[in-house]
Amino acid sequence: MKTEMDFEELMDEAYGLPNGPAKLGMLEEAARVADVNGMEEEAYEARSEIVETATFCGYPMKALIAFSWQLGKFDQQPEEYDEETLMWSYKWILGKMPDFPEISREKILELLEDFGRRFKSYGYSERSYWYYRFRIFMDFGELEEAGRSYDRFRTMDRDFMSDCEACEQDEIMRYFLLKGDDEKVLEAAQPILKGRMSCAEIPHLTLSEILMPLYRLGRTAEADKHQTKGYRLIKGQNDFVQSFAEQMDYLTRTNPAKGIDVLEETLVFAADHEDPYAKMLFYARAASLLRRWVEESPEYRLRLPASFPYEGDPGDLLKLADYFAEYAQTAAAKFDQRNGNHHVSSLIE
Amino acid sequence: MTASNEYRFQVNLSGMIQILSNHLYSSPKVFLRELMQNATDAITARTEAEPGYQGEVRVELTGTGEQLTMMVEDNGIGLTEADIHEFLAMIGQSSKRGQQAMLDGESSFIGRFGIGLLSCFMVSHEIVMLTQSAKGGPSMEWRGKPDGTYTIRQLDTQLSPGTKVYLRCTPDAAHYFEPDYVKEALFYYGALLPYPVTLHHDGAQHVVNSETPIWLMDPALARSRRSEVLAFGERLLGEQFQDFIPLTTASGRTGGIAFVLPHAVNLNAKRSHRVYLKRMLISEKAENILPEWAFFVKCLIWTDELQPTASREHFYENEKLEEVRSELGDALRKGLADMAESQTERLQKLIRLHALSMKALAVQDQAFYAMIHRWLPFESTRGHRELGELIDEGETLYFTSSVDEYRQIHHVASAQSMLVINGGYIYDSELMATLPMTVHNVRTERLQPDQVSMSFTDVPPAERNQYYDALRLADSALQRFRCRAEVKGFKPSDLPVLFTLSQESSTLRALEKASEESTELFSSVLGSLSSGMSSAGYSTLYLNVSNPIIQRVLTSPDDQMTPIAIEMLYVNALMMGHYAMSKQELEVLNQGIVRFIDWGLRANTDRKGDA
């Protein structure tokens, strides 16, 4: 392979690759080439692709950076660019914002309003605004407010800018999960589990989310089936770090040996993940899993990926568990501070 | 409400036929497949009633022009009048085993007789079927038209048991009735059928499918019949293959041959495996029967345990399919494992051609990775090499995570004789990161550009003291770019400076650049993110004391000249490293050039003045 390629070559090459860090690298290279050569339209095009690829392979910060650049350009010359694609990306960006604890609650709500205002100005249905409001307040742990938005968004018409039904349904499930209503979670999961609703990420996400509710209801035979299937769907993809965490949470209780396999296979994705929220959950579940695993196999040496920054002895599982737990607690404290409650730390207790 | 208020949908049959034929099937040519399926089902049914019964299918072409007619005849079970009503009068009534069997997905039959026959309306305005049931009763004639009307009558003569379907071709469909085409198509669909299919035309007779190869039911036998299998693959799949892997599932109800594609394929290439259900071709582009990663093979697969979708071109995504898919995947993997064990050259050849597929699979599957890792190719400071050779060097394998990082440091790294692998290509850095978990006694380490400095020579304190003033000037000049200067000695000596940045400082650069362009709201959001980052966000400009120019800059610091020289070296390093520059940096570049020209000209004038 050549080391220096022109913009078109890079984009072609990138289009030929599946989503992942390699494709992202290729696109960033294309954006760089476009920037250096003052090719603004091309730079915009490359960034559109970066936003999409980065959003779905664990680099929400890169997505945000590219999107910010795009939005600035768009506002300067709105007639030059397609607003639909950009506004569609805005949803992804908005959905990820609460995952960064450095971004204040006020800023996120300002973004939500900016988003709503833009959607309104193009005549899109307000459903998207209320749906994202619902999601954001769930992220803040303000379930009453989330509930009010939930009631609103469900009565509004869908349009072509709405998230797909499967994704919406998955968020509805999350709402009941946060409310601790396991029966309702499973009820909401039905259309997805029956295959009536699906998309590129559903049922992938769903199959891991329902494991703990099923476990708490004592329906482990069912859960085991979903676990196997769910893991097969997400294996090897760094977009699903939070799902790996959910898998470990369940396996810690039912089959820690299998949980350790999941941990070893997926730590490499979590360690390099740009989403602080997903990474926090993963580390928290990894800590509990290791503590459980010590009881079973105290001699075990965990295989850590080469890039993993842990300096200690991987054979001392309790120390390693502390490392994970401390990381998770520190992150959770930042979220709590931002949200002004104890919602996030309560999730990892 | 009373029962009398119940109504039935009034279905417009000709509309339905339109929809079925234009939207359900991928092409009119499938009519032949549907007829063959019906014939196969009829023979299967008769064989079930009379074990050992020998079926056959005859296809005959007669007439020319508007009279061109195709007749497809089987000696299967045939239909009674009641059967005709059941299958043809009620579309959707499908299996001779009744509805429940169909719902359960277990049926000995491939087709859905009634619906399948409708596909013939894509090539003919009339379908005539003559049939005699093996159970007795009178011979029957059914004539159907595309508007949904049909007639049934009893024939005076008694035919032998079986069914004949006559189609008179429409002008658009004439090429589907050409003898050469029909012969190829019959082979295509029926190559694996366990009974003879013959084509009769112009008084000549061709047997379309020769004897069933014995490796068909026992793919393990294929290994010893290499040339036969390859020739069969070429005839059926139209490509000259050089290698294959036999596949079987535990139940033995699904098997096949995975032909290794003789050319590299794109990762997103459409999978097009050819699948035979009950030995009858059902799909030529089954995408979901093999795992995603199996894109380096084109397979012939035969199965009798999967349930086709309504179009008969794919299989229902159900647990059975999932099980079959994973077993076929295992068989393929096992084939590769066997090669790794006993035929490494063969595997090496395969990996050279399909390195990307192999890497994709290795990322997902550690055991597989362990098995084939030695033959995977990588780009390194020792050239393009197979991983095994690189491992044998016995050194730590450093790897970068992007092409960009690799480019920044590979000159310096190779001058320091560090073994660095370019992890920027797809899957490569993931493979490097997981290598130590997979293979024992191998060390890999992610190399950040700022880590090459590890192998630089430190400048002794006494000497460093000498550079104190110059360094202070340099640091203060670079401060506004979040960069600091450091003095080191490194090879190659003709490189004056090396600019490196950690992942974090790289993110910071990107944040700042986007911030310059974005809306106020987003700029402030980006601002919150960058303030959350630590001081590790500083990049480093290494000044190479082994370089003569740098020596001069360092040893005669000049309050005016040095900061500008350092700034210029900084922006030059950015350009060499292909970094996108911020507005501030571009300004430095422009002003610096103008200033140097100015100085150059003035020095020149001064000299002239001296003279």
PDB file of N, CA and C in Angstrom, chain B residues 32 97 164 166 170 219 243 273 326 341 362 405 416 430 433 507 515 529:
ATOM      1  N   LEU B  32     -38.205 -22.084 -14.550  1.00  0.00           N
ATOM      2  CA  LEU B  32     -37.683 -23.427 -14.780  1.00  0.00           C
ATOM      3  C   LEU B  32     -37.329 -24.095 -13.448  1.00  0.00           C
ATOM      4  N   ARG B  97     -48.600 -32.200   2.826  1.00  0.00           N
ATOM      5  CA  ARG B  97     -48.685 -32.646   4.217  1.00  0.00           C
ATOM      6  C   ARG B  97     -49.620 -31.752   5.036  1.00  0.00           C
ATOM      7  N   LYS B 164     -47.307 -33.439 -16.800  1.00  0.00           N
ATOM      8  CA  LYS B 164     -46.641 -32.710 -17.895  1.00  0.00           C
ATOM      9  C   LYS B 164     -47.133 -31.280 -17.856  1.00  0.00           C
ATOM     10  N   TYR B 166     -47.103 -27.772 -20.085  1.00  0.00           N
ATOM     11  CA  TYR B 166     -46.789 -27.171 -21.390  1.00  0.00           C
ATOM     12  C   TYR B 166     -46.817 -25.662 -21.270  1.00  0.00           C
ATOM     13  N   THR B 170     -43.984 -16.450 -24.608  1.00  0.00           N
ATOM     14  CA  THR B 170     -44.359 -15.114 -25.057  1.00  0.00           C
ATOM     15  C   THR B 170     -43.174 -14.549 -25.834  1.00  0.00           C
ATOM     16  N   PRO B 219     -18.678 -35.397   1.699  1.00  0.00           N
ATOM     17  CA  PRO B 219     -17.679 -34.419   1.256  1.00  0.00           C
ATOM     18  C   PRO B 219     -16.249 -34.776   1.652  1.00  0.00           C
ATOM     19  N   ASP B 243      -8.233 -24.442  -5.176  1.00  0.00           N
ATOM     20  CA  ASP B 243      -8.248 -25.072  -3.868  1.00  0.00           C
ATOM     21  C   ASP B 243      -9.670 -25.074  -3.323  1.00  0.00           C
ATOM     22  N   HIS B 273     -23.154 -17.673  -2.423  1.00  0.00           N
ATOM     23  CA  HIS B 273     -22.987 -19.109  -2.325  1.00  0.00           C
ATOM     24  C   HIS B 273     -24.156 -19.782  -3.014  1.00  0.00           C
ATOM     25  N   SER B 326     -23.209 -21.847  11.941  1.00  0.00           N
ATOM     26  CA  SER B 326     -22.029 -21.908  12.793  1.00  0.00           C
ATOM     27  C   SER B 326     -21.285 -23.224  12.594  1.00  0.00           C
ATOM     28  N   GLU B 341      -1.582 -27.292   9.943  1.00  0.00           N
ATOM     29  CA  GLU B 341      -0.852 -28.384  10.550  1.00  0.00           C
ATOM     30  C   GLU B 341       0.012 -29.128   9.538  1.00  0.00           C
ATOM     31  N   ALA B 362      -9.204 -13.547  12.259  1.00  0.00           N
ATOM     32  CA  ALA B 362      -8.269 -13.658  13.385  1.00  0.00           C
ATOM     33  C   ALA B 362      -8.630 -12.676  14.503  1.00  0.00           C
ATOM     34  N   GLU B 405       0.923   7.936  12.328  1.00  0.00           N
ATOM     35  CA  GLU B 405       1.933   7.800  13.368  1.00  0.00           C
ATOM     36  C   GLU B 405       3.147   7.058  12.827  1.00  0.00           C
ATOM     37  N   GLN B 416      17.140   4.007  14.447  1.00  0.00           N
ATOM     38  CA  GLN B 416      17.478   3.516  15.788  1.00  0.00           C
ATOM     39  C   GLN B 416      17.433   1.983  15.836  1.00  0.00           C
ATOM     40  N   GLU B 430      -5.189  -3.964  16.018  1.00  0.00           N
ATOM     41  CA  GLU B 430      -5.915  -4.877  16.908  1.00  0.00           C
ATOM     42  C   GLU B 430      -5.182  -6.222  17.017  1.00  0.00           C
ATOM     43  N   ALA B 433      -2.182  -5.786  19.195  1.00  0.00           N
ATOM     44  CA  ALA B 433      -2.528  -5.634  20.610  1.00  0.00           C
ATOM     45  C   ALA B 433      -2.871  -6.979  21.239  1.00  0.00           C
ATOM     46  N   THR B 507      -5.717  14.808  20.017  1.00  0.00           N
ATOM     47  CA  THR B 507      -7.132  15.122  20.174  1.00  0.00           C
ATOM     48  C   THR B 507      -7.317  16.615  20.446  1.00  0.00           C
ATOM     49  N   SER B 515     -12.951  23.880  16.802  1.00  0.00           N
ATOM     50  CA  SER B 515     -13.486  24.993  17.561  1.00  0.00           C
ATOM     51  C   SER B 515     -13.398  26.306  16.775  1.00  0.00           C
ATOM     52  N   LEU B 529     -14.669  20.178  26.921  1.00  0.00           N
ATOM     53  CA  LEU B 529     -13.968  18.893  26.784  1.00  0.00           C
ATOM     54  C   LEU B 529     -12.463  19.078  26.891  1.00  0.00           C
TER      55      LEU B 529
END
